Every structure is written in structure tokens, then in C-alpha cells.
């Protein structure tokens, strides 16, 4: 039987969390003669605290004793074994022979994950650096559920220090999983870290709603305060410059928003690297004004405690202040968790899913980019691993630390066997994935690092420019003019772009034609899923517009690059399923030849006869961040080709 | 109505020979080659082409017949026609070079329908189109890879390919109603 750890809230499935809550329901009256009161009889729990704690440690020890077990404790690890220089791996190995479960708190992000890998018994994370605090989250969720009945559809405002508060990080993941709307109200400079937001978006398809005003008083005074919508992906930087249009949109939806709970946190002074002075005045506080505000009459106030001055004692006497109840639930919830982890119910669980894990060869990247990550200080207890994330819009390879979840980006990738490196680009994704599978991937922070390890750049570079901004503009103009000349019936013309880049080009062509003819044109978009192409016609965003009717229309189909012709065939198939257009003409920016189907474009911006081992990529400013329009060609590096020092041989021949 | 003859039997025969040669050349031999004729005249042509290829290379490629009437965009008649009975492809098209053969290409709608049909049969490595007569004036972005004869005729005219198997004579004619 595999042992079960709780390092991250992600280690528990939704169903298991429900199961733990059911167990907690049975334990909440702390009945000493109930059946569960002996469920951990004879078992020993060891609490290893590298950081001071009162509530968490005592509630764990209380929980274990109420389950009939006993606790051994080292409340100050920092001054005992850590001070003697013992590695956390050794500590975990040794102590796991003294106890049946370890409860660990550590000041480094990811330290509990590292120790869990060396311990033979279940390990529970009682807080690791700024990373996670999953048992607190279980208590918080349980409290919220008890108070509000159902989690789904609630709106919770999370206030205070969202940057360093590990309780907050675990909590937002869990809230998103259970369908709770999260509104963030951060103190200045203490916003939710980007990696947390990205994880929310990537794994839970959720974006929290940050209050634009960071001052809770302003929220109280302006009941129609501004929020960003959850379906509008955003970056934190956006909050400071909300344009008027967005404000209009948002204030319209704000009045309907009802707050169910405020989750208040204290400033994590001990984790501040430099003092933040300006945050002081606007730090969100809950006090008298909150209590008087009608808008919040049903909003409960939670706090993981200890509090400093962000939560006024005036709230204590109000029925909405439930933080002492929340603290009291700590014991039954931890009882439920311990009995869950130590009994059979927890045995069948999928391991943490890291789909593509990168372990750099010796000397590549020596530590995670997070200064507080355990890999920095405990190289002997950790085995540097990163999850390779799906590429975003930037030209970087995104990695996530296995221990601390911290995300960082690298720009240089290398192929181990051929000892070559090149800048990463999304166009190289499939190749780099291949390298990763074969264990041939290495990543570098700098060119200097790559060259010190004996890596050479790919001889011809990974890309050649084929078209610059001006050429691209001229090509679109030329295509539009030809379309204009050859259109018989302007009223019937409709321009259909294949997403995503074809759709942007379609709009550009429509704009050119509009200039030419001084009238509006209809544009439509086709979305293709998967390589086989199960296309779908995208309906107009405005539901008042009629559905696309292509019957007897002159259709211009637009895509950025034509290669095999398979995409176009699938798009044609889709169009003909719905209608019989009068004609379909195909416009592409780049024809790179090597067709596999009898498809021929009518309008071509540029012919680029390219080799099989190359990829042509069109970059448009609508899609790329901080980039100009251009067309580049990439060389495909074939890792199986063992006889080559230069994996880009086909390209070099073409150039020489 | 007037009818004029564009090509007589010996020219038709030479053209079919040339199509066969070009198919072999484009495919680099007969490996993984499969020929599909579009009913009805494409189906006659495809057998003649296959026989020529056998004459050239000594190996006869597999031949199938496809009926695209159910896949066409002008489906008025499709209800009357049985949908599958007329399509007979005895081999898998997966990873093959499939050559679609028809007598005339005009708007491209027939070939487009054939591409749809073939995508339901399997996943070929490559699809080529071989046509006896290309009369131009495409309405879809479809091309013929191998063309016997290019002819230019008015929109009101009709190009007819007559073949021994169905018409008793090999002849390419143009009909006009003026």
C-alpha cells in the first residue's frame, strides 16, 4: 500500500475532501466514547516544527490524542537538528522510524514535499514557507460549508497579504475547485503571486476577481465598486489602468454581486524581504464600518489567526465573526484528516500528476528561481525537477518547480546528444517535447552557461526571417486588391478566417477592402480542433447577429500558412456541411509547398518552398506580446539523426 | 445544338497513357499506390490507367470506385441514390498515395466531395487528382495534379468525354446550345 501524504491541497480529490468533511461531522462533538475515538489507538504522531506555531501544532496534537493516539513533538527544530546541519532528508528518514505520521512545518517553500519523499510514513504539511497550508484550508472550507450550507456559487472576498499568505494560496485553489467566486482585495504590493494566478487559470480555469480599489473603505462607500470579470483573462498589471469602457461594463454587473464571506489575513511580517511602508495605510481592515454596512449583513468574517490589527475586536461580538468557531473546527477536521490518511480509506489515490517532468542533467540549472525554495538550500535532499508547462504566448519555455510550484521561464534550450543550443520558441514545442521524452533536453539561463558546458549554437540559428512588418503589410494589401478585382458580387462576399491567425488576417483583409470600397464586410471564423481537424464554425459574438449563412455567397477562406492542405480540406468540409456557397476562394499569407491534398490557394502573399524539416511561423501583433508582425522559418532538429554534429544540416546546406 | 469533336480515339488513348506515366513518376513507382475512379466515367478511366501502369511497371495498382453523389453539395438527387453501394474500395487507403481519377474537372465540387468521402474511408498519406480534361473556371480552391488536356470553352458549353465502355466510342466533344 502506498502511503498518503498531504503536501498540497491538490493531493486530495474533491470527493476525498467531502469524505473528510463527513468524517469531521461525526467527530465535531468530540465524543470520547464514539467509535472513532480509538481509531488511532497505539499510533504515534510526530510534529516537527521548524517555525513557531501554537494553533496548528496544538490542534494536531489534540486531534491525535482524541483519536486515541499519542504525539511526540519537537516544537523548535530550527535550533535543534537544523542548527547541527542535519539535512532534512536525514531528519525525515530518522523521525519516520519513531512515528506513524509526521506533521511538518518548515520555513522553506517545498521543504515538506522534499521530506515526504524520504519519510516512510504519511507526511502532513502544516505550512511550508509561502507555499501552502492545506490543513488550514480544510478547516476554512469546512467552516464555510458549515456556515453557508453549500460552497458552490458563494462569493468570498480574500483580503490582506495575498502574496506571502500560504493559507491564502491553498485556499484559493480549493475555493476555485468547489465553484466559489473569489474576490481578492490585496494590500499594496501584496497581490496574489502570478504563479498562483496562472495555476488557477491553467488547472482550474478560473481567474479571481481583484477589486480595483485596494481600500476596503472605498468598497464600503461605493457599493458599485469595480471588479474584473472572471471570464476576461488578465494580468495583475492591468488593474491599475482600467479603461473607461471596461469600467462601464463592470459597474453594470457589480450590483448583482453579493458577498458571502470575508477572509481576512494578517500581514506576514516575517516573510517580508524589505519593509513595505506604503502598504500600511491601505492595508484592508475590518471594523465598525464593515459592521454597519447593509451590503455585508450576510457576510461572515473569517481569519486564520493570529490577528494583529486588521480585524477589530468589535467584530468578535457580532454574529458574523466566526473566526473562533473556525479555529475550533481545527481539531475535528484534523482528526478526520489523520484518520483518513492512516486508515485504508486513503489507499487508492492517483499520485500527483506531473505529466512532463524535466530533470536537468548535471550542471544545467542548479536551483529553482524562487529564492526561498528548498532546492536552493537543501541540494542533497532534493532532486531538481520541473514540470514543463504548456507554452504561453511568450517565446519562453515555462517550467514549474516540483517542490514549491514556483514558475519560471527559460529562453535557451539545448539538445544533450548533439551539444547544441538555441533560443526557445513555441514553434519548437514538438521538437523540444521530443527531446524531453528522450532525456535529451537541457535548459540554460544564459548563453554563457550553455557555452561553459560546451554547447554550441545551432549553426544557422533556429530561425530565419522571411518577411518583416512592411512586407507583411504589403502582402495583405496585395491580396486584398486581387480579391477586390476578382469579386463579382460585393454584396455576397464573406471573409472566413481559420483561427487564430487566419482570423486576424481575415479581419485585416476586410479592413483593406472596406477602405477600398467604403463599405462594411462580414467576417466569420472557423475553429479547428486537433490535427485531424474537427472544425467548428464560430458563431458571432453578438447573439443579435444572425448565424452565418454562406448559401450562395462568395466565400474568401483565409489562413496564415498552407502546407499539406489538410486544414483547408477540413474547413471546406465544414462550410459545405452547412451551405452551398457560390464559390470559395482561398487566401494564404504563406504557401510553403509540400502539399498532400489537391488544394490550391487563389491568393498567396509569398511562396516559400521549404524543407520538410522546417516550420514556417507567422507572427502577428494581435497574437504576440511585444512583437512586430513577421514571418520566420524554423529548422526542425531531428534528435534521431545521430550522425550529425549540426542537427540543422538541411538548413545549412540551403544557406551555403 | 451543335457538337464538335475536340479529340478522337487515338488522342484519348495517348492521353490516358500519359496520365499513367505521370502517376508512376509522381509516386516514384507503384509502391503504396491506390487508384480510385469517380463513377461513372472515372471508373472506366481508372481501369484503363491501371492497365497502362501494369504495362509500364509490371505491377497493377489496386483500383476502387467511389460514388460521390451523397457527398455533393447539390444533393437533390442523393436521396434516390443508394449511398454506399456504389463505392467499392477493396483496400485500405491508410498511409497510401491515393490517386482520384475523373474525366472532367470544372468547378472543383466533385473533387471536394471526393476528398470528403475519402476522409471517411481512412487517412491517406497523400491524395493526387488525375483528370482527362481540365476545363478551368474553378469555383473552389481545388487543383488537378495530373491533367490530360486543358481546354477552354465558354460557360454555356459542355465538355463530354465518351468512352468505349459506356458510349461505344472514345471521343472528347463540346456541346453548345447556340
PDB file of C-alpha atoms in Angstrom, chain A residues 154-401:
ATOM      1  CA  UNK A 154     -20.640  31.637  -2.902  1.00  0.00           C
ATOM      2  CA  UNK A 155     -18.610  34.813  -3.244  1.00  0.00           C
ATOM      3  CA  UNK A 156     -15.672  35.137  -0.888  1.00  0.00           C
ATOM      4  CA  UNK A 157     -13.545  38.256  -0.546  1.00  0.00           C
ATOM      5  CA  UNK A 158      -9.983  37.462   0.442  1.00  0.00           C
ATOM      6  CA  UNK A 159      -8.244  40.426   1.987  1.00  0.00           C
ATOM      7  CA  UNK A 160      -4.819  41.420   3.138  1.00  0.00           C
ATOM      8  CA  UNK A 161      -1.425  39.962   2.396  1.00  0.00           C
ATOM      9  CA  UNK A 162      -2.137  37.650  -0.505  1.00  0.00           C
ATOM     10  CA  UNK A 163       1.470  37.455  -1.556  1.00  0.00           C
ATOM     11  CA  UNK A 164       3.050  35.750   1.416  1.00  0.00           C
ATOM     12  CA  UNK A 165      -0.003  34.163   2.968  1.00  0.00           C
ATOM     13  CA  UNK A 166       0.343  30.435   2.303  1.00  0.00           C
ATOM     14  CA  UNK A 167      -3.092  29.801   3.760  1.00  0.00           C
ATOM     15  CA  UNK A 168      -4.450  32.048   1.042  1.00  0.00           C
ATOM     16  CA  UNK A 169      -2.712  30.145  -1.751  1.00  0.00           C
ATOM     17  CA  UNK A 170      -4.072  26.755  -0.726  1.00  0.00           C
ATOM     18  CA  UNK A 171      -7.465  28.310  -0.088  1.00  0.00           C
ATOM     19  CA  UNK A 172      -7.935  29.959  -3.472  1.00  0.00           C
ATOM     20  CA  UNK A 173      -7.137  26.699  -5.297  1.00  0.00           C
ATOM     21  CA  UNK A 174      -9.674  24.857  -3.188  1.00  0.00           C
ATOM     22  CA  UNK A 175     -12.348  27.558  -3.489  1.00  0.00           C
ATOM     23  CA  UNK A 176     -11.965  27.555  -7.254  1.00  0.00           C
ATOM     24  CA  UNK A 177     -12.362  23.771  -7.278  1.00  0.00           C
ATOM     25  CA  UNK A 178     -15.598  23.949  -5.333  1.00  0.00           C
ATOM     26  CA  UNK A 179     -17.127  26.654  -7.513  1.00  0.00           C
ATOM     27  CA  UNK A 180     -16.708  29.574  -5.126  1.00  0.00           C
ATOM     28  CA  UNK A 181     -16.179  33.037  -6.651  1.00  0.00           C
ATOM     29  CA  UNK A 182     -13.029  34.555  -5.289  1.00  0.00           C
ATOM     30  CA  UNK A 183     -12.645  38.309  -4.994  1.00  0.00           C
ATOM     31  CA  UNK A 184      -9.204  39.459  -3.982  1.00  0.00           C
ATOM     32  CA  UNK A 185      -8.567  42.601  -2.021  1.00  0.00           C
ATOM     33  CA  UNK A 186      -4.827  42.825  -1.589  1.00  0.00           C
ATOM     34  CA  UNK A 187      -2.787  45.332   0.331  1.00  0.00           C
ATOM     35  CA  UNK A 188      -0.491  47.405  -1.830  1.00  0.00           C
ATOM     36  CA  UNK A 189       2.361  45.310  -3.143  1.00  0.00           C
ATOM     37  CA  UNK A 190       0.928  42.135  -1.613  1.00  0.00           C
ATOM     38  CA  UNK A 191      -1.168  40.879  -4.513  1.00  0.00           C
ATOM     39  CA  UNK A 192      -1.677  37.217  -5.269  1.00  0.00           C
ATOM     40  CA  UNK A 193       1.568  35.961  -6.886  1.00  0.00           C
ATOM     41  CA  UNK A 194       1.474  35.453 -10.606  1.00  0.00           C
ATOM     42  CA  UNK A 195       2.264  31.752 -10.300  1.00  0.00           C
ATOM     43  CA  UNK A 196      -0.830  31.263  -8.151  1.00  0.00           C
ATOM     44  CA  UNK A 197      -2.995  33.078 -10.685  1.00  0.00           C
ATOM     45  CA  UNK A 198      -1.523  31.082 -13.538  1.00  0.00           C
ATOM     46  CA  UNK A 199      -2.107  27.834 -11.693  1.00  0.00           C
ATOM     47  CA  UNK A 200      -5.698  28.868 -11.091  1.00  0.00           C
ATOM     48  CA  UNK A 201      -6.166  29.670 -14.734  1.00  0.00           C
ATOM     49  CA  UNK A 202      -4.387  26.640 -16.124  1.00  0.00           C
ATOM     50  CA  UNK A 203      -5.631  23.989 -13.747  1.00  0.00           C
ATOM     51  CA  UNK A 204      -8.931  25.318 -12.526  1.00  0.00           C
ATOM     52  CA  UNK A 205      -9.801  27.573 -15.489  1.00  0.00           C
ATOM     53  CA  UNK A 206     -10.521  30.277 -13.029  1.00  0.00           C
ATOM     54  CA  UNK A 207      -9.478  33.873 -12.566  1.00  0.00           C
ATOM     55  CA  UNK A 208     -10.141  35.575  -9.254  1.00  0.00           C
ATOM     56  CA  UNK A 209     -11.840  38.946  -9.345  1.00  0.00           C
ATOM     57  CA  UNK A 210      -9.478  41.513  -7.908  1.00  0.00           C
ATOM     58  CA  UNK A 211     -11.031  44.637  -6.510  1.00  0.00           C
ATOM     59  CA  UNK A 212      -9.544  47.556  -8.356  1.00  0.00           C
ATOM     60  CA  UNK A 213      -9.678  49.653  -5.285  1.00  0.00           C
ATOM     61  CA  UNK A 214      -7.415  48.155  -2.705  1.00  0.00           C
ATOM     62  CA  UNK A 215      -9.049  50.069   0.055  1.00  0.00           C
ATOM     63  CA  UNK A 216     -11.846  48.247   1.731  1.00  0.00           C
ATOM     64  CA  UNK A 217     -13.298  51.552   2.940  1.00  0.00           C
ATOM     65  CA  UNK A 218     -13.779  52.590  -0.655  1.00  0.00           C
ATOM     66  CA  UNK A 219     -15.632  49.368  -1.293  1.00  0.00           C
ATOM     67  CA  UNK A 220     -17.890  50.110   1.610  1.00  0.00           C
ATOM     68  CA  UNK A 221     -18.556  53.646   0.457  1.00  0.00           C
ATOM     69  CA  UNK A 222     -19.100  52.742  -3.182  1.00  0.00           C
ATOM     70  CA  UNK A 223     -21.410  49.786  -3.296  1.00  0.00           C
ATOM     71  CA  UNK A 224     -20.910  49.609  -7.036  1.00  0.00           C
ATOM     72  CA  UNK A 225     -17.197  49.174  -6.854  1.00  0.00           C
ATOM     73  CA  UNK A 226     -15.312  47.880  -9.822  1.00  0.00           C
ATOM     74  CA  UNK A 227     -14.358  44.264 -10.417  1.00  0.00           C
ATOM     75  CA  UNK A 228     -12.708  42.478 -13.247  1.00  0.00           C
ATOM     76  CA  UNK A 229     -14.823  39.739 -14.690  1.00  0.00           C
ATOM     77  CA  UNK A 230     -13.735  36.143 -14.276  1.00  0.00           C
ATOM     78  CA  UNK A 231     -14.100  35.317 -17.943  1.00  0.00           C
ATOM     79  CA  UNK A 232     -11.746  38.034 -19.007  1.00  0.00           C
ATOM     80  CA  UNK A 233      -8.221  36.727 -18.614  1.00  0.00           C
ATOM     81  CA  UNK A 234      -5.970  39.352 -17.229  1.00  0.00           C
ATOM     82  CA  UNK A 235      -2.682  40.088 -15.635  1.00  0.00           C
ATOM     83  CA  UNK A 236      -2.202  41.849 -12.364  1.00  0.00           C
ATOM     84  CA  UNK A 237      -0.620  44.780 -14.122  1.00  0.00           C
ATOM     85  CA  UNK A 238      -3.935  45.564 -15.755  1.00  0.00           C
ATOM     86  CA  UNK A 239      -5.606  46.573 -12.558  1.00  0.00           C
ATOM     87  CA  UNK A 240      -4.022  49.938 -12.366  1.00  0.00           C
ATOM     88  CA  UNK A 241      -5.255  51.092 -15.733  1.00  0.00           C
ATOM     89  CA  UNK A 242      -8.828  50.095 -16.142  1.00  0.00           C
ATOM     90  CA  UNK A 243     -10.123  51.923 -19.160  1.00  0.00           C
ATOM     91  CA  UNK A 244     -13.483  53.598 -19.197  1.00  0.00           C
ATOM     92  CA  UNK A 245     -15.186  51.068 -21.367  1.00  0.00           C
ATOM     93  CA  UNK A 246     -14.232  48.251 -19.056  1.00  0.00           C
ATOM     94  CA  UNK A 247     -15.393  50.270 -16.064  1.00  0.00           C
ATOM     95  CA  UNK A 248     -18.778  50.704 -17.674  1.00  0.00           C
ATOM     96  CA  UNK A 249     -19.134  47.011 -18.313  1.00  0.00           C
ATOM     97  CA  UNK A 250     -18.094  46.096 -14.873  1.00  0.00           C
ATOM     98  CA  UNK A 251     -20.124  48.538 -12.868  1.00  0.00           C
ATOM     99  CA  UNK A 252     -23.155  47.144 -14.640  1.00  0.00           C
ATOM    100  CA  UNK A 253     -22.550  43.714 -13.260  1.00  0.00           C
ATOM    101  CA  UNK A 254     -21.297  44.735  -9.844  1.00  0.00           C
ATOM    102  CA  UNK A 255     -24.628  45.453  -8.125  1.00  0.00           C
ATOM    103  CA  UNK A 256     -25.675  41.835  -8.531  1.00  0.00           C
ATOM    104  CA  UNK A 257     -22.633  40.633  -6.663  1.00  0.00           C
ATOM    105  CA  UNK A 258     -23.364  39.507  -3.139  1.00  0.00           C
ATOM    106  CA  UNK A 259     -20.592  38.833  -0.653  1.00  0.00           C
ATOM    107  CA  UNK A 260     -20.904  35.737   1.488  1.00  0.00           C
ATOM    108  CA  UNK A 261     -17.671  35.844   3.388  1.00  0.00           C
ATOM    109  CA  UNK A 262     -14.637  37.965   4.085  1.00  0.00           C
ATOM    110  CA  UNK A 263     -11.437  36.071   4.680  1.00  0.00           C
ATOM    111  CA  UNK A 264      -9.059  38.427   6.439  1.00  0.00           C
ATOM    112  CA  UNK A 265      -5.341  37.792   6.808  1.00  0.00           C
ATOM    113  CA  UNK A 266      -2.587  39.491   8.702  1.00  0.00           C
ATOM    114  CA  UNK A 267       0.500  40.944   7.133  1.00  0.00           C
ATOM    115  CA  UNK A 268       3.164  38.240   7.114  1.00  0.00           C
ATOM    116  CA  UNK A 269       5.859  40.464   8.550  1.00  0.00           C
ATOM    117  CA  UNK A 270       8.291  37.593   8.988  1.00  0.00           C
ATOM    118  CA  UNK A 271       8.261  36.905   5.247  1.00  0.00           C
ATOM    119  CA  UNK A 272       8.751  40.438   4.033  1.00  0.00           C
ATOM    120  CA  UNK A 273      12.166  40.782   2.449  1.00  0.00           C
ATOM    121  CA  UNK A 274      12.032  44.545   2.594  1.00  0.00           C
ATOM    122  CA  UNK A 275       9.662  46.647   4.640  1.00  0.00           C
ATOM    123  CA  UNK A 276       6.649  47.853   2.678  1.00  0.00           C
ATOM    124  CA  UNK A 277       5.842  51.263   4.058  1.00  0.00           C
ATOM    125  CA  UNK A 278       3.171  52.466   1.712  1.00  0.00           C
ATOM    126  CA  UNK A 279       1.080  49.363   2.285  1.00  0.00           C
ATOM    127  CA  UNK A 280       0.419  50.350   5.859  1.00  0.00           C
ATOM    128  CA  UNK A 281      -2.296  52.971   5.326  1.00  0.00           C
ATOM    129  CA  UNK A 282      -4.315  50.989   2.837  1.00  0.00           C
ATOM    130  CA  UNK A 283      -3.998  47.568   4.437  1.00  0.00           C
ATOM    131  CA  UNK A 284      -7.530  46.138   4.345  1.00  0.00           C
ATOM    132  CA  UNK A 285      -9.064  46.232   7.781  1.00  0.00           C
ATOM    133  CA  UNK A 286     -12.404  45.053   9.067  1.00  0.00           C
ATOM    134  CA  UNK A 287     -14.012  47.109  11.801  1.00  0.00           C
ATOM    135  CA  UNK A 288     -17.030  49.199  12.775  1.00  0.00           C
ATOM    136  CA  UNK A 289     -17.793  50.469   9.309  1.00  0.00           C
ATOM    137  CA  UNK A 290     -17.946  46.956   7.998  1.00  0.00           C
ATOM    138  CA  UNK A 291     -20.452  46.000  10.656  1.00  0.00           C
ATOM    139  CA  UNK A 292     -22.726  48.913   9.828  1.00  0.00           C
ATOM    140  CA  UNK A 293     -22.750  48.314   6.084  1.00  0.00           C
ATOM    141  CA  UNK A 294     -26.036  46.735   4.975  1.00  0.00           C
ATOM    142  CA  UNK A 295     -24.411  45.255   1.937  1.00  0.00           C
ATOM    143  CA  UNK A 296     -22.409  42.955   4.164  1.00  0.00           C
ATOM    144  CA  UNK A 297     -25.165  41.928   6.519  1.00  0.00           C
ATOM    145  CA  UNK A 298     -24.909  38.290   5.497  1.00  0.00           C
ATOM    146  CA  UNK A 299     -21.159  38.215   5.028  1.00  0.00           C
ATOM    147  CA  UNK A 300     -19.324  36.161   7.629  1.00  0.00           C
ATOM    148  CA  UNK A 301     -15.817  37.153   8.656  1.00  0.00           C
ATOM    149  CA  UNK A 302     -13.091  34.514   8.785  1.00  0.00           C
ATOM    150  CA  UNK A 303      -9.465  34.776   9.840  1.00  0.00           C
ATOM    151  CA  UNK A 304      -6.828  32.059  10.153  1.00  0.00           C
ATOM    152  CA  UNK A 305      -5.462  33.814  13.259  1.00  0.00           C
ATOM    153  CA  UNK A 306      -3.377  35.157  14.849  1.00  0.00           C
ATOM    154  CA  UNK A 307      -4.656  38.648  14.102  1.00  0.00           C
ATOM    155  CA  UNK A 308      -2.776  41.886  14.539  1.00  0.00           C
ATOM    156  CA  UNK A 309      -4.870  44.963  13.892  1.00  0.00           C
ATOM    157  CA  UNK A 310      -6.566  44.115  10.610  1.00  0.00           C
ATOM    158  CA  UNK A 311      -9.556  42.668  12.419  1.00  0.00           C
ATOM    159  CA  UNK A 312     -11.097  44.823  15.114  1.00  0.00           C
ATOM    160  CA  UNK A 313     -12.216  43.147  18.368  1.00  0.00           C
ATOM    161  CA  UNK A 314     -15.548  44.908  17.718  1.00  0.00           C
ATOM    162  CA  UNK A 315     -16.351  42.118  15.273  1.00  0.00           C
ATOM    163  CA  UNK A 316     -15.894  39.437  17.956  1.00  0.00           C
ATOM    164  CA  UNK A 317     -19.298  40.024  19.456  1.00  0.00           C
ATOM    165  CA  UNK A 318     -21.082  40.178  16.105  1.00  0.00           C
ATOM    166  CA  UNK A 319     -22.772  37.025  14.843  1.00  0.00           C
ATOM    167  CA  UNK A 320     -20.800  37.391  11.599  1.00  0.00           C
ATOM    168  CA  UNK A 321     -17.436  37.000  13.289  1.00  0.00           C
ATOM    169  CA  UNK A 322     -16.917  33.239  13.080  1.00  0.00           C
ATOM    170  CA  UNK A 323     -13.144  33.019  13.351  1.00  0.00           C
ATOM    171  CA  UNK A 324     -13.113  31.448  16.797  1.00  0.00           C
ATOM    172  CA  UNK A 325     -15.521  28.809  15.575  1.00  0.00           C
ATOM    173  CA  UNK A 326     -13.238  28.392  12.588  1.00  0.00           C
ATOM    174  CA  UNK A 327     -10.303  27.803  14.955  1.00  0.00           C
ATOM    175  CA  UNK A 328     -12.359  25.328  16.985  1.00  0.00           C
ATOM    176  CA  UNK A 329     -13.147  23.286  13.864  1.00  0.00           C
ATOM    177  CA  UNK A 330      -9.385  22.786  13.567  1.00  0.00           C
ATOM    178  CA  UNK A 331      -9.499  19.785  15.883  1.00  0.00           C
ATOM    179  CA  UNK A 332     -12.332  17.729  14.327  1.00  0.00           C
ATOM    180  CA  UNK A 333     -11.097  18.466  10.807  1.00  0.00           C
ATOM    181  CA  UNK A 334      -7.557  17.389  11.674  1.00  0.00           C
ATOM    182  CA  UNK A 335      -8.937  14.330  13.439  1.00  0.00           C
ATOM    183  CA  UNK A 336     -10.812  13.461  10.270  1.00  0.00           C
ATOM    184  CA  UNK A 337      -7.714  14.032   8.159  1.00  0.00           C
ATOM    185  CA  UNK A 338      -5.463  11.902  10.367  1.00  0.00           C
ATOM    186  CA  UNK A 339      -7.877   9.031  10.479  1.00  0.00           C
ATOM    187  CA  UNK A 340      -8.358   9.354   6.707  1.00  0.00           C
ATOM    188  CA  UNK A 341      -4.610   9.269   5.992  1.00  0.00           C
ATOM    189  CA  UNK A 342      -3.819   6.479   8.438  1.00  0.00           C
ATOM    190  CA  UNK A 343      -6.647   4.165   7.537  1.00  0.00           C
ATOM    191  CA  UNK A 344      -7.431   2.206   4.428  1.00  0.00           C
ATOM    192  CA  UNK A 345      -9.796   4.762   3.019  1.00  0.00           C
ATOM    193  CA  UNK A 346      -6.880   6.736   1.651  1.00  0.00           C
ATOM    194  CA  UNK A 347      -5.052   3.925  -0.082  1.00  0.00           C
ATOM    195  CA  UNK A 348      -6.238   4.220  -3.642  1.00  0.00           C
ATOM    196  CA  UNK A 349      -5.203   7.563  -4.841  1.00  0.00           C
ATOM    197  CA  UNK A 350      -3.576   8.730  -8.013  1.00  0.00           C
ATOM    198  CA  UNK A 351      -0.171  10.240  -7.412  1.00  0.00           C
ATOM    199  CA  UNK A 352       0.379  13.902  -8.057  1.00  0.00           C
ATOM    200  CA  UNK A 353       0.072  14.281 -11.780  1.00  0.00           C
ATOM    201  CA  UNK A 354       3.105  15.799 -13.355  1.00  0.00           C
ATOM    202  CA  UNK A 355       2.776  14.981 -16.994  1.00  0.00           C
ATOM    203  CA  UNK A 356       6.103  16.028 -18.368  1.00  0.00           C
ATOM    204  CA  UNK A 357       8.849  16.278 -15.834  1.00  0.00           C
ATOM    205  CA  UNK A 358      12.189  17.756 -16.667  1.00  0.00           C
ATOM    206  CA  UNK A 359      15.268  16.799 -14.674  1.00  0.00           C
ATOM    207  CA  UNK A 360      18.213  18.689 -15.982  1.00  0.00           C
ATOM    208  CA  UNK A 361      21.483  16.870 -16.499  1.00  0.00           C
ATOM    209  CA  UNK A 362      24.361  17.753 -14.174  1.00  0.00           C
ATOM    210  CA  UNK A 363      25.291  21.384 -14.123  1.00  0.00           C
ATOM    211  CA  UNK A 364      22.341  22.714 -16.081  1.00  0.00           C
ATOM    212  CA  UNK A 365      20.075  24.583 -13.716  1.00  0.00           C
ATOM    213  CA  UNK A 366      21.231  24.217 -10.158  1.00  0.00           C
ATOM    214  CA  UNK A 367      18.201  25.531  -8.334  1.00  0.00           C
ATOM    215  CA  UNK A 368      14.721  26.861  -8.678  1.00  0.00           C
ATOM    216  CA  UNK A 369      14.344  30.570  -9.362  1.00  0.00           C
ATOM    217  CA  UNK A 370      12.454  31.063  -6.115  1.00  0.00           C
ATOM    218  CA  UNK A 371      14.950  32.337  -3.525  1.00  0.00           C
ATOM    219  CA  UNK A 372      13.039  30.633  -0.724  1.00  0.00           C
ATOM    220  CA  UNK A 373      12.744  27.256  -2.472  1.00  0.00           C
ATOM    221  CA  UNK A 374      14.046  24.234  -0.619  1.00  0.00           C
ATOM    222  CA  UNK A 375      16.156  23.221  -3.637  1.00  0.00           C
ATOM    223  CA  UNK A 376      18.363  26.245  -3.023  1.00  0.00           C
ATOM    224  CA  UNK A 377      19.418  25.313   0.479  1.00  0.00           C
ATOM    225  CA  UNK A 378      18.975  21.540   0.533  1.00  0.00           C
ATOM    226  CA  UNK A 379      20.516  20.246  -2.689  1.00  0.00           C
ATOM    227  CA  UNK A 380      21.256  16.880  -1.090  1.00  0.00           C
ATOM    228  CA  UNK A 381      17.656  16.369   0.000  1.00  0.00           C
ATOM    229  CA  UNK A 382      16.110  17.373  -3.277  1.00  0.00           C
ATOM    230  CA  UNK A 383      16.218  16.146  -6.828  1.00  0.00           C
ATOM    231  CA  UNK A 384      15.680  19.148  -9.041  1.00  0.00           C
ATOM    232  CA  UNK A 385      12.549  18.537 -11.087  1.00  0.00           C
ATOM    233  CA  UNK A 386      10.336  20.790 -13.081  1.00  0.00           C
ATOM    234  CA  UNK A 387       7.064  20.331 -14.783  1.00  0.00           C
ATOM    235  CA  UNK A 388       7.106  21.624 -18.345  1.00  0.00           C
ATOM    236  CA  UNK A 389       4.023  23.747 -18.751  1.00  0.00           C
ATOM    237  CA  UNK A 390       2.130  24.350 -21.963  1.00  0.00           C
ATOM    238  CA  UNK A 391       3.735  27.279 -23.777  1.00  0.00           C
ATOM    239  CA  UNK A 392       2.008  30.578 -23.221  1.00  0.00           C
ATOM    240  CA  UNK A 393       2.124  33.494 -25.558  1.00  0.00           C
ATOM    241  CA  UNK A 394       5.732  34.327 -24.835  1.00  0.00           C
ATOM    242  CA  UNK A 395       8.788  32.883 -26.511  1.00  0.00           C
ATOM    243  CA  UNK A 396       9.949  31.056 -23.428  1.00  0.00           C
ATOM    244  CA  UNK A 397       9.821  27.567 -22.038  1.00  0.00           C
ATOM    245  CA  UNK A 398       7.746  27.662 -18.886  1.00  0.00           C
ATOM    246  CA  UNK A 399       8.761  25.429 -16.025  1.00  0.00           C
ATOM    247  CA  UNK A 400       7.203  24.856 -12.655  1.00  0.00           C
ATOM    248  CA  UNK A 401       9.213  23.699  -9.690  1.00  0.00           C
TER     249      UNK A 401
END
